[in-house]
Amino acid sequence: VWFQPQYDYQTKAYTGAEALVRWRHPHKGMISPGEFVPLLEHSSLITRVDRFVWEKTCRCLRAWQDAGIAVPVSVNISRMDLCQPDLPETLTELVRQNGLAPSQLRLEITESAYVDKPDRLIAQVNQLRDAGFSVEMDDFGSGYSSLNMLKDIRIDVLKLDMKFLSGGEESRGRQIVQSVVDMAHRLDMRVIAEGVETAQQARELTALGCDAMQGYYFSRPLPPEELEKILRAAGAQAPQPAPAAMMPS
Ligand code: C2E
Ligand code: CA
Ligand code: CA
């Protein structure tokens, strides 16, 4: 399990990280989840992988907390996981066993999970939030149901992937991001931009009011010990990744 940090450009602080699974194959080396997660999602095998990732993440959170490092970490929850009626209890038990507060484990649910069983998803999300977990909608805007879903479900964070805006006219992309950020804030949600690759994107997203960012510009996903190193080096305040001249005024 590797971790990609999330960064708040305004306060210059790391505000979290996302846990991303990797497969270290004995002959083929590192295999990216894009190659195997979609296959596992066809069966209940994904629930076992996800469980493994949540456990590893909680153990890391525990160790980091003991070392004085406290950032919340987001884990991916797949559609199959949401079909488990005892998901809120499972996650609550997991954080309890590791002596963590539920707010330290954030849950990313991809919006496509909404498509088949909206009622069940609404009930699950409400239960997870009642249990103290923060719920993030992953890949917001890349599917079909986002706006409808927001009407029915209370979500804490929208994750907006910059990839989905690429290829279009730049000024239209900016208007879309601005509108999404405004809407999110009106509905009391935060926005995390994902796939941020350039200083210019980071600057613009900050100017548009994006709350945090994640992407290669700040850091690639890292093994836990490397994430720990940069969090430790940053203390509460992270070093500025871009030259000062590039910051928005
Ligand atoms: P995701 O949840 O949308 O995760 C973000 C993906 O974007 C990650 O790919 C990350 O490495 C990549 N990324 C980060 N910054 C940038 C950037 O600046 N530019 C570009 N082009 N890409 C960036 P990764 O790690 O290969 O994961 C791919 C997908 O596999 C994830 O997309 C997620 O849907 C799935 N996945 C990963 N780990 C898990 C897991 O533990 N459980 C489940 N169910 N799915 C997982
Ligand atoms: Ca995700
Ligand atoms: Ca995503």
mmCIF file of C-alpha atoms and ligand atoms in Angstrom:
data_model
loop_
_atom_site.group_PDB
_atom_site.id
_atom_site.type_symbol
_atom_site.label_atom_id
_atom_site.label_comp_id
_atom_site.label_asym_id
_atom_site.label_seq_id
_atom_site.Cartn_x
_atom_site.Cartn_y
_atom_site.Cartn_z
ATOM 1 C CA VAL A 1 0.000 0.000 0.000
ATOM 2 C CA TRP A 2 1.462 3.337 -1.087
ATOM 3 C CA PHE A 3 0.328 6.817 -0.157
ATOM 4 C CA GLN A 4 -0.005 10.005 -2.159
ATOM 5 C CA PRO A 5 0.042 13.195 -0.093
ATOM 6 C CA GLN A 6 -2.566 15.935 -0.365
ATOM 7 C CA TYR A 7 -1.439 19.502 -0.062
ATOM 8 C CA ASP A 8 -3.071 22.809 0.821
ATOM 9 C CA TYR A 9 -1.313 25.430 -1.269
ATOM 10 C CA GLN A 10 -2.811 28.259 0.761
ATOM 11 C CA THR A 11 -1.569 27.126 4.167
ATOM 12 C CA LYS A 12 1.451 25.259 2.713
ATOM 13 C CA ALA A 13 0.596 22.177 4.719
ATOM 14 C CA TYR A 14 0.030 18.536 3.970
ATOM 15 C CA THR A 15 -3.585 17.909 4.848
ATOM 16 C CA GLY A 16 -3.922 14.213 4.140
ATOM 17 C CA ALA A 17 -2.992 11.355 1.851
ATOM 18 C CA GLU A 18 -4.680 8.707 -0.254
ATOM 19 C CA ALA A 19 -3.860 5.007 0.148
ATOM 20 C CA LEU A 20 -3.322 3.330 -3.229
ATOM 21 C CA VAL A 21 -2.730 -0.373 -3.616
ATOM 22 C CA ARG A 22 0.193 -1.815 -5.609
ATOM 23 C CA TRP A 23 1.043 -5.374 -6.581
ATOM 24 C CA ARG A 24 4.685 -6.266 -6.253
ATOM 25 C CA HIS A 25 4.888 -9.187 -8.665
ATOM 26 C CA PRO A 26 7.871 -11.542 -8.201
ATOM 27 C CA HIS A 27 8.761 -11.476 -11.925
ATOM 28 C CA LYS A 28 6.896 -8.562 -13.452
ATOM 29 C CA GLY A 29 7.788 -5.975 -10.825
ATOM 30 C CA MET A 30 5.336 -3.328 -9.724
ATOM 31 C CA ILE A 31 1.885 -3.645 -11.277
ATOM 32 C CA SER A 32 -0.434 -0.663 -11.128
ATOM 33 C CA PRO A 33 -3.953 -1.061 -9.744
ATOM 34 C CA GLY A 34 -5.365 0.125 -13.062
ATOM 35 C CA GLU A 35 -4.388 -3.310 -14.375
ATOM 36 C CA PHE A 36 -5.879 -5.518 -11.683
ATOM 37 C CA VAL A 37 -8.480 -3.588 -9.663
ATOM 38 C CA PRO A 38 -11.048 -3.550 -12.501
ATOM 39 C CA LEU A 39 -10.686 -7.352 -12.794
ATOM 40 C CA LEU A 40 -11.101 -7.879 -9.059
ATOM 41 C CA GLU A 41 -14.119 -5.588 -9.046
ATOM 42 C CA HIS A 42 -16.004 -8.185 -11.068
ATOM 43 C CA SER A 43 -15.893 -10.511 -8.101
ATOM 44 C CA SER A 44 -15.926 -10.202 -4.353
ATOM 45 C CA LEU A 45 -12.110 -10.486 -4.388
ATOM 46 C CA ILE A 46 -11.888 -6.697 -4.371
ATOM 47 C CA THR A 47 -13.432 -6.644 -0.900
ATOM 48 C CA ARG A 48 -10.494 -8.707 0.390
ATOM 49 C CA VAL A 49 -7.953 -6.414 -1.216
ATOM 50 C CA ASP A 50 -9.729 -3.334 0.123
ATOM 51 C CA ARG A 51 -9.866 -4.822 3.587
ATOM 52 C CA PHE A 52 -6.120 -5.464 3.395
ATOM 53 C CA VAL A 53 -5.557 -1.832 2.370
ATOM 54 C CA TRP A 54 -7.749 -0.467 5.196
ATOM 55 C CA GLU A 55 -5.921 -2.614 7.761
ATOM 56 C CA LYS A 56 -2.497 -1.593 6.528
ATOM 57 C CA THR A 57 -3.591 2.053 6.458
ATOM 58 C CA CYS A 58 -4.857 1.900 10.046
ATOM 59 C CA ARG A 59 -1.589 0.328 11.185
ATOM 60 C CA CYS A 60 0.351 3.114 9.457
ATOM 61 C CA LEU A 61 -1.931 5.787 10.950
ATOM 62 C CA ARG A 62 -1.322 4.298 14.382
ATOM 63 C CA ALA A 63 2.449 4.303 13.907
ATOM 64 C CA TRP A 64 2.456 7.848 12.537
ATOM 65 C CA GLN A 65 0.280 9.082 15.347
ATOM 66 C CA ASP A 66 2.669 7.523 17.853
ATOM 67 C CA ALA A 67 5.466 9.379 16.073
ATOM 68 C CA GLY A 68 3.578 12.657 16.420
ATOM 69 C CA ILE A 69 2.401 12.807 12.810
ATOM 70 C CA ALA A 70 -1.317 13.253 12.391
ATOM 71 C CA VAL A 71 -2.730 13.395 8.893
ATOM 72 C CA PRO A 72 -5.996 11.715 7.920
ATOM 73 C CA VAL A 73 -5.749 9.133 5.125
ATOM 74 C CA SER A 74 -8.368 8.357 2.501
ATOM 75 C CA VAL A 75 -9.018 4.790 1.426
ATOM 76 C CA ASN A 76 -10.950 3.598 -1.596
ATOM 77 C CA ILE A 77 -14.284 1.909 -0.997
ATOM 78 C CA SER A 78 -15.481 -0.076 -3.966
ATOM 79 C CA ARG A 79 -19.009 -0.802 -5.020
ATOM 80 C CA MET A 80 -18.753 -4.369 -3.676
ATOM 81 C CA ASP A 81 -17.755 -3.084 -0.238
ATOM 82 C CA LEU A 82 -20.905 -0.986 -0.135
ATOM 83 C CA CYS A 83 -22.953 -4.141 -0.663
ATOM 84 C CA GLN A 84 -21.731 -5.442 2.705
ATOM 85 C CA PRO A 85 -24.453 -4.404 5.160
ATOM 86 C CA ASP A 86 -21.974 -4.463 8.058
ATOM 87 C CA LEU A 87 -19.494 -2.062 6.407
ATOM 88 C CA PRO A 88 -19.972 0.690 9.031
ATOM 89 C CA GLU A 89 -19.407 -1.816 11.865
ATOM 90 C CA THR A 90 -16.374 -3.335 10.117
ATOM 91 C CA LEU A 91 -14.707 0.044 9.680
ATOM 92 C CA THR A 92 -15.648 1.217 13.164
ATOM 93 C CA GLU A 93 -14.130 -1.923 14.656
ATOM 94 C CA LEU A 94 -10.985 -1.484 12.590
ATOM 95 C CA VAL A 95 -10.320 2.067 13.759
ATOM 96 C CA ARG A 96 -11.213 1.120 17.331
ATOM 97 C CA GLN A 97 -8.731 -1.788 17.338
ATOM 98 C CA ASN A 98 -6.012 0.614 16.245
ATOM 99 C CA GLY A 99 -6.964 3.267 18.777
ATOM 100 C CA LEU A 100 -7.869 5.766 16.047
ATOM 101 C CA ALA A 101 -10.716 8.233 15.683
ATOM 102 C CA PRO A 102 -12.988 7.530 12.692
ATOM 103 C CA SER A 103 -12.191 11.025 11.411
ATOM 104 C CA GLN A 104 -8.636 9.855 10.670
ATOM 105 C CA LEU A 105 -9.854 7.379 8.053
ATOM 106 C CA ARG A 106 -11.619 9.033 5.148
ATOM 107 C CA LEU A 107 -13.678 7.029 2.725
ATOM 108 C CA GLU A 108 -13.568 7.591 -1.031
ATOM 109 C CA ILE A 109 -16.617 6.362 -2.855
ATOM 110 C CA THR A 110 -16.631 6.609 -6.598
ATOM 111 C CA GLU A 111 -19.743 8.234 -7.964
ATOM 112 C CA SER A 112 -20.448 5.279 -10.261
ATOM 113 C CA ALA A 113 -21.279 3.282 -7.124
ATOM 114 C CA TYR A 114 -24.480 5.304 -7.014
ATOM 115 C CA VAL A 115 -25.860 3.953 -10.262
ATOM 116 C CA ASP A 116 -27.367 0.598 -9.329
ATOM 117 C CA LYS A 117 -28.732 0.904 -5.814
ATOM 118 C CA PRO A 118 -29.110 4.544 -4.856
ATOM 119 C CA ASP A 119 -31.269 3.863 -1.801
ATOM 120 C CA ARG A 120 -28.845 1.407 -0.341
ATOM 121 C CA LEU A 121 -25.941 3.735 -0.989
ATOM 122 C CA ILE A 122 -27.709 6.668 0.669
ATOM 123 C CA ALA A 123 -28.380 4.551 3.773
ATOM 124 C CA GLN A 124 -24.781 3.303 3.866
ATOM 125 C CA VAL A 125 -23.274 6.775 3.495
ATOM 126 C CA ASN A 126 -25.534 8.159 6.224
ATOM 127 C CA GLN A 127 -24.512 5.360 8.563
ATOM 128 C CA LEU A 128 -20.823 5.863 7.804
ATOM 129 C CA ARG A 129 -21.107 9.591 8.484
ATOM 130 C CA ASP A 130 -23.100 8.970 11.662
ATOM 131 C CA ALA A 131 -20.242 6.705 12.768
ATOM 132 C CA GLY A 132 -17.867 9.664 12.373
ATOM 133 C CA PHE A 133 -16.240 8.880 9.020
ATOM 134 C CA SER A 134 -15.739 11.574 6.445
ATOM 135 C CA VAL A 135 -17.089 10.575 3.021
ATOM 136 C CA GLU A 136 -15.480 11.772 -0.195
ATOM 137 C CA MET A 137 -16.950 11.442 -3.664
ATOM 138 C CA ASP A 138 -14.161 10.212 -5.927
ATOM 139 C CA ASP A 139 -13.897 11.151 -9.605
ATOM 140 C CA PHE A 140 -16.665 13.702 -9.288
ATOM 141 C CA GLY A 141 -17.990 14.736 -12.659
ATOM 142 C CA SER A 142 -16.548 11.858 -14.634
ATOM 143 C CA GLY A 143 -19.762 9.808 -14.560
ATOM 144 C CA TYR A 144 -23.407 10.528 -15.068
ATOM 145 C CA SER A 145 -25.104 10.747 -11.734
ATOM 146 C CA SER A 146 -23.086 13.266 -9.740
ATOM 147 C CA LEU A 147 -25.529 16.137 -9.421
ATOM 148 C CA ASN A 148 -28.504 13.937 -8.794
ATOM 149 C CA MET A 149 -26.517 12.081 -6.180
ATOM 150 C CA LEU A 150 -25.541 15.279 -4.375
ATOM 151 C CA LYS A 151 -29.183 16.144 -3.956
ATOM 152 C CA ASP A 152 -29.807 12.964 -1.984
ATOM 153 C CA ILE A 153 -26.565 12.248 -0.148
ATOM 154 C CA ARG A 154 -24.562 14.311 2.267
ATOM 155 C CA ILE A 155 -20.929 14.149 1.243
ATOM 156 C CA ASP A 156 -18.010 15.880 2.951
ATOM 157 C CA VAL A 157 -15.559 16.207 0.070
ATOM 158 C CA LEU A 158 -15.692 16.245 -3.733
ATOM 159 C CA LYS A 159 -12.617 14.900 -5.503
ATOM 160 C CA LEU A 160 -12.330 16.490 -8.887
ATOM 161 C CA ASP A 161 -9.976 14.781 -11.326
ATOM 162 C CA MET A 162 -8.102 17.174 -13.589
ATOM 163 C CA LYS A 163 -7.838 14.405 -16.190
ATOM 164 C CA PHE A 164 -11.493 14.720 -16.966
ATOM 165 C CA LEU A 165 -11.048 18.354 -17.923
ATOM 166 C CA SER A 166 -8.040 17.779 -20.167
ATOM 167 C CA GLY A 167 -8.441 18.052 -23.903
ATOM 168 C CA GLY A 168 -11.219 20.644 -23.690
ATOM 169 C CA GLU A 169 -10.970 24.389 -24.067
ATOM 170 C CA GLU A 170 -8.998 25.744 -21.144
ATOM 171 C CA SER A 171 -11.260 28.634 -20.251
ATOM 172 C CA ARG A 172 -14.318 26.360 -20.230
ATOM 173 C CA GLY A 173 -12.460 23.944 -17.956
ATOM 174 C CA ARG A 174 -11.709 26.785 -15.577
ATOM 175 C CA GLN A 175 -15.372 27.872 -15.523
ATOM 176 C CA ILE A 176 -16.419 24.314 -14.730
ATOM 177 C CA VAL A 177 -13.954 24.027 -11.864
ATOM 178 C CA GLN A 178 -15.001 27.426 -10.531
ATOM 179 C CA SER A 179 -18.666 26.410 -10.634
ATOM 180 C CA VAL A 180 -18.007 23.077 -8.941
ATOM 181 C CA VAL A 181 -15.970 24.729 -6.176
ATOM 182 C CA ASP A 182 -18.671 27.373 -5.606
ATOM 183 C CA MET A 183 -21.407 24.752 -5.517
ATOM 184 C CA ALA A 184 -19.399 22.538 -3.154
ATOM 185 C CA HIS A 185 -18.759 25.383 -0.727
ATOM 186 C CA ARG A 186 -22.432 26.411 -0.762
ATOM 187 C CA LEU A 187 -23.289 22.838 0.163
ATOM 188 C CA ASP A 188 -20.633 22.816 2.887
ATOM 189 C CA MET A 189 -18.304 20.433 1.076
ATOM 190 C CA ARG A 190 -14.578 20.755 0.475
ATOM 191 C CA VAL A 191 -12.957 20.180 -2.906
ATOM 192 C CA ILE A 192 -9.775 18.209 -3.466
ATOM 193 C CA ALA A 193 -8.337 18.442 -6.978
ATOM 194 C CA GLU A 194 -6.595 15.295 -8.160
ATOM 195 C CA GLY A 195 -4.101 14.772 -10.971
ATOM 196 C CA VAL A 196 -2.474 18.182 -10.478
ATOM 197 C CA GLU A 197 0.662 18.035 -12.598
ATOM 198 C CA THR A 198 1.852 21.612 -13.125
ATOM 199 C CA ALA A 199 2.583 24.761 -11.159
ATOM 200 C CA GLN A 200 0.086 26.620 -13.305
ATOM 201 C CA GLN A 201 -2.699 24.186 -12.453
ATOM 202 C CA ALA A 202 -1.843 24.417 -8.768
ATOM 203 C CA ARG A 203 -1.898 28.214 -8.902
ATOM 204 C CA GLU A 204 -5.170 28.394 -10.754
ATOM 205 C CA LEU A 205 -6.876 25.811 -8.585
ATOM 206 C CA THR A 206 -5.852 27.718 -5.488
ATOM 207 C CA ALA A 207 -7.156 30.958 -6.996
ATOM 208 C CA LEU A 208 -10.434 29.187 -7.776
ATOM 209 C CA GLY A 209 -10.785 28.225 -4.117
ATOM 210 C CA CYS A 210 -9.861 24.541 -4.246
ATOM 211 C CA ASP A 211 -9.233 23.350 -0.688
ATOM 212 C CA ALA A 212 -6.484 20.809 -1.305
ATOM 213 C CA MET A 213 -4.594 19.187 -4.156
ATOM 214 C CA GLN A 214 -3.100 15.848 -4.986
ATOM 215 C CA GLY A 215 -0.930 15.065 -7.985
ATOM 216 C CA TYR A 216 2.488 14.426 -9.437
ATOM 217 C CA TYR A 217 3.347 18.130 -9.122
ATOM 218 C CA PHE A 218 3.379 17.696 -5.349
ATOM 219 C CA SER A 219 4.342 14.051 -5.083
ATOM 220 C CA ARG A 220 3.826 10.675 -6.703
ATOM 221 C CA PRO A 221 2.372 7.930 -4.487
ATOM 222 C CA LEU A 222 5.094 6.849 -2.042
ATOM 223 C CA PRO A 223 5.847 3.816 0.113
ATOM 224 C CA PRO A 224 4.768 4.449 3.734
ATOM 225 C CA GLU A 225 8.265 5.074 5.034
ATOM 226 C CA GLU A 226 8.855 7.773 2.420
ATOM 227 C CA LEU A 227 5.565 9.483 3.144
ATOM 228 C CA GLU A 228 6.481 9.407 6.805
ATOM 229 C CA LYS A 229 9.816 11.050 5.982
ATOM 230 C CA ILE A 230 8.270 13.974 4.122
ATOM 231 C CA LEU A 231 5.543 14.458 6.729
ATOM 232 C CA ARG A 232 8.111 14.404 9.463
ATOM 233 C CA ALA A 233 10.349 16.851 7.621
ATOM 234 C CA ALA A 234 7.369 19.123 7.025
ATOM 235 C CA GLY A 235 6.178 19.062 10.622
ATOM 236 C CA ALA A 236 2.897 20.936 10.730
ATOM 237 C CA GLN A 237 4.104 23.218 7.959
ATOM 238 C CA ALA A 238 5.102 21.704 4.640
ATOM 239 C CA PRO A 239 7.860 23.205 2.521
ATOM 240 C CA GLN A 240 6.662 25.143 -0.457
ATOM 241 C CA PRO A 241 6.951 22.946 -3.566
ATOM 242 C CA ALA A 242 7.042 25.784 -6.088
ATOM 243 C CA PRO A 243 9.128 28.955 -6.282
ATOM 244 C CA ALA A 244 7.518 31.844 -4.421
ATOM 245 C CA ALA A 245 7.199 33.841 -7.635
ATOM 246 C CA MET A 246 4.757 31.255 -8.915
ATOM 247 C CA MET A 247 2.321 31.618 -6.051
ATOM 248 C CA PRO A 248 -0.990 33.345 -6.649
ATOM 249 C CA SER A 249 -1.180 36.794 -5.135
HETATM 250 P P1 C2E B 1 -8.085 6.856 -8.099
HETATM 251 O O1 C2E B 1 -8.743 6.427 -6.826
HETATM 252 O O2 C2E B 1 -8.749 7.928 -8.878
HETATM 253 O O3 C2E B 1 -6.612 7.246 -7.709
HETATM 254 C C1 C2E B 1 -5.882 8.277 -8.326
HETATM 255 C C2 C2E B 1 -4.952 7.739 -9.389
HETATM 256 O O4 C2E B 1 -4.350 8.839 -10.075
HETATM 257 C C3 C2E B 1 -3.798 6.917 -8.835
HETATM 258 O O5 C2E B 1 -3.502 5.911 -9.787
HETATM 259 C C4 C2E B 1 -2.681 7.944 -8.786
HETATM 260 O O6 C2E B 1 -1.400 7.368 -8.792
HETATM 261 C C5 C2E B 1 -2.946 8.684 -10.053
HETATM 262 N N1 C2E B 1 -2.367 10.022 -10.036
HETATM 263 C C6 C2E B 1 -2.016 10.746 -8.960
HETATM 264 N N2 C2E B 1 -1.525 11.959 -9.316
HETATM 265 C C7 C2E B 1 -1.572 11.994 -10.665
HETATM 266 C C8 C2E B 1 -1.187 12.990 -11.635
HETATM 267 O O7 C2E B 1 -0.723 14.074 -11.310
HETATM 268 N N3 C2E B 1 -1.395 12.666 -12.934
HETATM 269 C C9 C2E B 1 -1.917 11.484 -13.324
HETATM 270 N N4 C2E B 1 -2.058 11.264 -14.626
HETATM 271 N N5 C2E B 1 -2.275 10.522 -12.443
HETATM 272 C C10 C2E B 1 -2.117 10.777 -11.130
HETATM 273 P P2 C2E B 1 -3.259 4.406 -9.349
HETATM 274 O O8 C2E B 1 -2.548 4.346 -8.041
HETATM 275 O O9 C2E B 1 -2.665 3.730 -10.525
HETATM 276 O O10 C2E B 1 -4.719 3.881 -9.081
HETATM 277 C C11 C2E B 1 -5.625 3.753 -10.145
HETATM 278 C C12 C2E B 1 -6.999 3.448 -9.649
HETATM 279 O O11 C2E B 1 -7.065 2.150 -9.057
HETATM 280 C C13 C2E B 1 -7.476 4.387 -8.535
HETATM 281 O O12 C2E B 1 -7.923 5.600 -9.084
HETATM 282 C C14 C2E B 1 -8.589 3.569 -7.919
HETATM 283 O O13 C2E B 1 -9.763 3.666 -8.681
HETATM 284 C C15 C2E B 1 -8.043 2.182 -8.029
HETATM 285 N N6 C2E B 1 -7.437 1.809 -6.746
HETATM 286 C C16 C2E B 1 -6.201 2.067 -6.258
HETATM 287 N N7 C2E B 1 -6.041 1.544 -5.027
HETATM 288 C C17 C2E B 1 -7.228 0.954 -4.709
HETATM 289 C C18 C2E B 1 -7.703 0.232 -3.563
HETATM 290 O O14 C2E B 1 -7.017 0.032 -2.544
HETATM 291 N N8 C2E B 1 -8.991 -0.217 -3.627
HETATM 292 C C19 C2E B 1 -9.788 -0.026 -4.721
HETATM 293 N N9 C2E B 1 -11.035 -0.505 -4.700
HETATM 294 N N10 C2E B 1 -9.366 0.644 -5.803
HETATM 295 C C20 C2E B 1 -8.106 1.121 -5.798
HETATM 296 CA CA CA B 2 -9.559 7.293 -5.087
HETATM 297 CA CA CA B 3 -9.952 9.684 -8.236
#
